[in-house]
Structure formats: structure tokens, C-alpha cells
């Protein structure tokens, strides 16, 4: 394996994931992964630009950053690329009025969106809010649209909490895709568009970045 | 279109679906589809053998037949092919001990199965029981198995109730397939094996049947 100095030659920026990389979530808020608080601090002291690029879609950016700061991380809201604010912008640009199938914790990210008479569905990691009733409502909204648009914040299969493995948004997106015979648009990783927007926010080209 | 007499030449048996063909379900139990009670009666007076082949997996066969009789249909339990009793037999033959993700109404069909230390998951149209907690539990059971077996009672996308369209088991099966990276085995329509078992039960060959 090449030495770090060699591997990092030409690298100007680093994209860091958050969940499962900086910390593991849990009912108590979660806990930092050993060494990660110090690693972030060292990166920030270095010549490298640092940005946090997450698929976290249960919490607003503000709540996520608040949690991470309480866990000891040096991080601010402006340093985080998250799918909900990115989706909110896309909805506005395209004149889309969302029906939200999301966790209550992230709902505030869509405060600027018109929710009347929905013409699309936005699905995020809703956790317990993935009830049959809520899934069925989202399904019915899609089936009533002439051109159903489903926007999925990420497509993760599952993630790890301190209590065990948890189904992620991708599984529920597949359920709606199959029921409606449609394909979702993904806002979040692994969409190349999403990575590009994170790089743009730290003014680094793709070939100059490491994740 | 050929006259019925011509189309039925050589036909000895008829397989009838139940939900959406004989009746539409609903919170009040549902209502017969106009003409269907009389159509079943006429078929039964004819020289044709009749069998009912359903993917209904929310109710036990006994409960389903009880409901249909109250709606006016001449039908008995022995005339019905349903996925839950078929799956129960398959489980026993293969030494599989199921974790059930099913509606309470159909649970009794698995009374003869060993549920200790599950080595597979059986998923059916669970309706409101498709909570996040129940889906996650089934997911965790599968992820802990070296060779995860998921048996799905049908693969319907959705069905119609008097109150509107409802997500069916197929959507939730897709969610678990995606999350676990596996493919479910389907017991129920459209599995050819399932149709064959229904034909065998009325002693009719495939080329002699009409559905």
C-alpha cells in the first residue's frame, strides 16, 4: 500500500461521510467512532479542505450538527452537504410540490416548498414513520399522478445503529418503485451529481478530492 | 370473439380467482362483484369442475370461506387453493422453521409449523402489520442466516379495496430482497407450481382448464 504522502499527492480536499464513519447512531443519540473526533481535528489543521457529505435524512442539518458538536466534533452547518436541503432546491427549480414520506426531524428542511396539491413524492429514511398507512398514502399519491415522480434521498439498503442493523430508505423506495412500475430519482450518494455539488461547495475538482 | 361453446370445447375445469373477481374487500368485509354469485352458481350446476385459486394471504381459508358464504357464494373450504396452507406444507417438507411477517388473521394456518429458532422468513399481505418494527425484525432474522430463505405468498403490486388501492405483499418483498441482496421464492400466483397444485386438486390437466 502506498504511503499516505504519496496517495495524497495532488489532493486538495477531503469528503467525509458522517453516519458509520464519524459516529454510530443510536437511541441515546449515538457515539463517536474511536479516533474520529481527533481525525477530523487533524484534517482541519492540515492544508486540506474538508467537507462532510452525508446521506443522513432523518435529521435536519441543524440537528445533525448539534448532535455532532455534542459528541466533540468541530463541525458547522455550512460544512455539510445533505440530501434534504439539496432536494428542497431541486423541487423549487422544477416546480415540484412534494408529498413528504420523511421523518419528522427533517421536515423543516422543506419549509420553503409548496406542499399544496402534490405532484411528486419525496421519500427519506423515515424510520418508524414507514408505517403501512404512510407508505400506502405515498403510493396512492403517485398512482394518481399522470407522470409520477418519486425522489429518494439516497438508496441505502440498511445502516448500523448501536442496537443493530436498520432498514434504510432504499428498501422502501424499491417497494414504491415496484408497486407503481416507476424508477426513483436519487438525491444523495451514490448519485455523481450529488458528489459534484459537494465538491463545488468546497471549490475542489473531482481529481483533487479524496473520500 | 369465439362463442363460449367453442372456447370451452375440451375444457373440463375452471379456476376462479376470488379477490377482485368474486368480491372487492373492504373494512366492512367487502361486497360481491355484480353477477359473480350467480356466475359461480351456474358454473357449479354445469358439467365443469370448479376450484377457487386465490393469493389471499390476510385471512385463513376458513375465515375467507365464511366471509364468502355470508356474501351469498356457494363455496366450501375444500374447494379453495390458498398460499398460506400451501406454504405451511412446503415448510414442513423442507424442514424450515418460519419467522412470520403476516396478518394475524392467517397465522393459524401455520399452527402445525415449528417456529422455534427460525431459519426462514414467510412474508404475506400483512396490511397494517407492515410496520417499520416488524419489517426490520424480519430483515434482521434474514441477515443473521447463513443462507437466507424468504418465502413470499404471492408477489402482487397492489389490490383494490372499496376504500381505494392498497399496497400488496410484492412491494414489501421487494424491499426485503433489496435490503438483503436475495431473491424470494414465491408461493402463490403467478408461480406455475401453484397453478399445477390447484389443477391437481381438481384432477384436471392444464390443457383442460380455463381461468
Short mmCIF file of N, CA and C in Angstrom, two decimals, chain A residues 155-158 167-168 170-175 177-179, chain B residues 101 121 123 130 135-136 138-140 142-143 148-157 169-187 190:
data_model
loop_
_atom_site.label_atom_id
_atom_site.label_comp_id
_atom_site.label_asym_id
_atom_site.label_seq_id
_atom_site.Cartn_x
_atom_site.Cartn_y
_atom_site.Cartn_z
N UNK A 155 -30.15 5.76 -1.46
CA UNK A 155 -30.72 4.46 -1.80
C UNK A 155 -30.09 3.35 -0.95
N UNK A 156 -29.72 3.72 0.26
CA UNK A 156 -29.07 2.76 1.17
C UNK A 156 -29.96 1.56 1.45
N UNK A 157 -29.31 0.40 1.60
CA UNK A 157 -30.05 -0.82 1.94
C UNK A 157 -30.36 -0.86 3.43
N UNK A 158 -29.34 -0.60 4.23
CA UNK A 158 -29.51 -0.60 5.69
C UNK A 158 -28.36 0.16 6.30
N UNK A 167 -33.26 -1.13 8.50
CA UNK A 167 -33.64 -0.93 7.09
C UNK A 167 -33.53 0.54 6.73
N UNK A 168 -32.94 0.82 5.58
CA UNK A 168 -32.76 2.20 5.14
C UNK A 168 -33.75 2.53 4.02
N UNK A 170 -33.58 2.98 0.89
CA UNK A 170 -33.54 2.29 -0.40
C UNK A 170 -34.52 1.14 -0.48
N UNK A 171 -34.69 0.43 0.62
CA UNK A 171 -35.61 -0.71 0.64
C UNK A 171 -37.04 -0.24 0.39
N UNK A 172 -37.43 0.83 1.05
CA UNK A 172 -38.80 1.34 0.90
C UNK A 172 -39.01 2.00 -0.47
N UNK A 173 -37.93 2.58 -0.99
CA UNK A 173 -38.01 3.13 -2.35
C UNK A 173 -38.28 2.01 -3.35
N UNK A 174 -37.59 0.87 -3.19
CA UNK A 174 -37.81 -0.28 -4.07
C UNK A 174 -39.27 -0.72 -4.00
N UNK A 175 -39.85 -0.69 -2.82
CA UNK A 175 -41.25 -1.11 -2.65
C UNK A 175 -42.17 -0.22 -3.49
N UNK A 177 -41.27 1.74 -6.04
CA UNK A 177 -40.92 1.58 -7.46
C UNK A 177 -41.66 0.38 -8.04
N UNK A 178 -41.62 -0.73 -7.32
CA UNK A 178 -42.25 -1.96 -7.81
C UNK A 178 -43.77 -1.80 -7.89
N UNK A 179 -44.36 -1.23 -6.84
CA UNK A 179 -45.82 -1.11 -6.80
C UNK A 179 -46.33 -0.20 -7.92
N UNK B 101 -44.03 -12.87 8.95
CA UNK B 101 -44.41 -11.46 8.79
C UNK B 101 -45.74 -11.48 8.05
N UNK B 121 -37.92 -16.71 6.56
CA UNK B 121 -38.98 -15.72 6.80
C UNK B 121 -40.10 -15.97 5.80
N UNK B 123 -43.35 -14.08 4.27
CA UNK B 123 -44.00 -12.77 4.19
C UNK B 123 -45.30 -12.91 3.40
N UNK B 130 -47.44 -4.36 8.49
CA UNK B 130 -46.20 -3.95 7.83
C UNK B 130 -45.66 -2.68 8.48
N UNK B 135 -41.03 -5.05 9.87
CA UNK B 135 -40.18 -5.22 8.68
C UNK B 135 -38.72 -5.36 9.10
N UNK B 136 -38.31 -4.54 10.05
CA UNK B 136 -36.92 -4.56 10.48
C UNK B 136 -36.56 -5.87 11.18
N UNK B 138 -37.96 -8.82 10.57
CA UNK B 138 -37.83 -9.84 9.52
C UNK B 138 -36.48 -9.68 8.80
N UNK B 139 -36.10 -8.44 8.54
CA UNK B 139 -34.81 -8.15 7.90
C UNK B 139 -33.66 -8.68 8.76
N UNK B 140 -33.72 -8.42 10.05
CA UNK B 140 -32.64 -8.86 10.94
C UNK B 140 -32.55 -10.39 11.01
N UNK B 142 -33.33 -12.45 8.61
CA UNK B 142 -32.70 -12.88 7.35
C UNK B 142 -31.19 -12.63 7.36
N UNK B 143 -30.79 -11.47 7.87
CA UNK B 143 -29.37 -11.11 7.83
C UNK B 143 -28.53 -11.99 8.76
N UNK B 148 -30.01 -17.14 3.67
CA UNK B 148 -31.34 -16.56 3.97
C UNK B 148 -32.40 -17.05 2.98
N UNK B 149 -33.50 -17.57 3.51
CA UNK B 149 -34.63 -18.03 2.70
C UNK B 149 -35.83 -17.14 3.00
N UNK B 150 -36.34 -16.50 1.94
CA UNK B 150 -37.52 -15.64 2.07
C UNK B 150 -38.62 -16.23 1.20
N UNK B 151 -39.74 -16.58 1.81
CA UNK B 151 -40.86 -17.15 1.07
C UNK B 151 -41.99 -16.13 1.06
N UNK B 152 -42.39 -15.75 -0.15
CA UNK B 152 -43.38 -14.68 -0.30
C UNK B 152 -44.70 -15.27 -0.81
N UNK B 153 -45.78 -15.01 -0.11
CA UNK B 153 -47.09 -15.55 -0.51
C UNK B 153 -47.68 -14.63 -1.57
N UNK B 154 -47.31 -14.89 -2.83
CA UNK B 154 -47.71 -14.02 -3.93
C UNK B 154 -46.69 -12.93 -4.13
N UNK B 155 -46.87 -12.16 -5.23
CA UNK B 155 -45.98 -11.03 -5.47
C UNK B 155 -46.77 -9.85 -6.04
N UNK B 156 -48.01 -9.74 -5.62
CA UNK B 156 -48.87 -8.66 -6.10
C UNK B 156 -48.31 -7.29 -5.79
N UNK B 157 -48.54 -6.34 -6.72
CA UNK B 157 -48.09 -4.96 -6.51
C UNK B 157 -49.07 -4.23 -5.60
N UNK B 169 -48.30 -7.49 -0.92
CA UNK B 169 -47.10 -8.13 -0.38
C UNK B 169 -45.88 -7.97 -1.29
N UNK B 170 -46.07 -7.95 -2.62
CA UNK B 170 -44.95 -7.90 -3.55
C UNK B 170 -44.05 -6.70 -3.30
N UNK B 171 -44.66 -5.58 -2.95
CA UNK B 171 -43.88 -4.36 -2.70
C UNK B 171 -42.95 -4.56 -1.50
N UNK B 172 -43.48 -5.13 -0.45
CA UNK B 172 -42.67 -5.33 0.76
C UNK B 172 -41.63 -6.44 0.57
N UNK B 173 -41.97 -7.42 -0.27
CA UNK B 173 -40.99 -8.45 -0.60
C UNK B 173 -39.80 -7.84 -1.33
N UNK B 174 -40.09 -6.91 -2.26
CA UNK B 174 -39.00 -6.23 -2.98
C UNK B 174 -38.10 -5.49 -2.01
N UNK B 175 -38.70 -4.87 -1.00
CA UNK B 175 -37.91 -4.12 0.00
C UNK B 175 -36.92 -5.06 0.70
N UNK B 176 -37.40 -6.22 1.13
CA UNK B 176 -36.50 -7.15 1.83
C UNK B 176 -35.48 -7.77 0.87
N UNK B 177 -35.91 -8.06 -0.36
CA UNK B 177 -34.96 -8.60 -1.35
C UNK B 177 -33.80 -7.62 -1.56
N UNK B 178 -34.14 -6.35 -1.72
CA UNK B 178 -33.13 -5.32 -1.97
C UNK B 178 -32.21 -5.17 -0.76
N UNK B 179 -32.82 -5.09 0.43
CA UNK B 179 -32.01 -4.85 1.64
C UNK B 179 -31.06 -6.00 1.89
N UNK B 180 -31.50 -7.24 1.63
CA UNK B 180 -30.68 -8.42 1.93
C UNK B 180 -29.86 -8.89 0.74
N UNK B 181 -30.15 -8.37 -0.46
CA UNK B 181 -29.46 -8.87 -1.65
C UNK B 181 -29.82 -10.30 -1.97
N UNK B 182 -31.09 -10.66 -1.84
CA UNK B 182 -31.54 -12.03 -2.10
C UNK B 182 -32.77 -12.00 -3.01
N UNK B 183 -33.22 -13.18 -3.43
CA UNK B 183 -34.45 -13.28 -4.21
C UNK B 183 -35.43 -14.19 -3.47
N UNK B 184 -36.66 -13.73 -3.37
CA UNK B 184 -37.67 -14.52 -2.64
C UNK B 184 -38.16 -15.68 -3.50
N UNK B 185 -38.64 -16.74 -2.83
CA UNK B 185 -39.37 -17.81 -3.51
C UNK B 185 -40.86 -17.48 -3.36
N UNK B 186 -41.59 -17.52 -4.50
CA UNK B 186 -43.00 -17.16 -4.45
C UNK B 186 -43.87 -18.41 -4.32
N UNK B 187 -44.73 -18.43 -3.32
CA UNK B 187 -45.77 -19.46 -3.22
C UNK B 187 -47.09 -18.74 -3.47
N UNK B 190 -47.97 -15.69 -9.56
CA UNK B 190 -48.09 -16.44 -10.82
C UNK B 190 -47.20 -17.68 -10.88
#
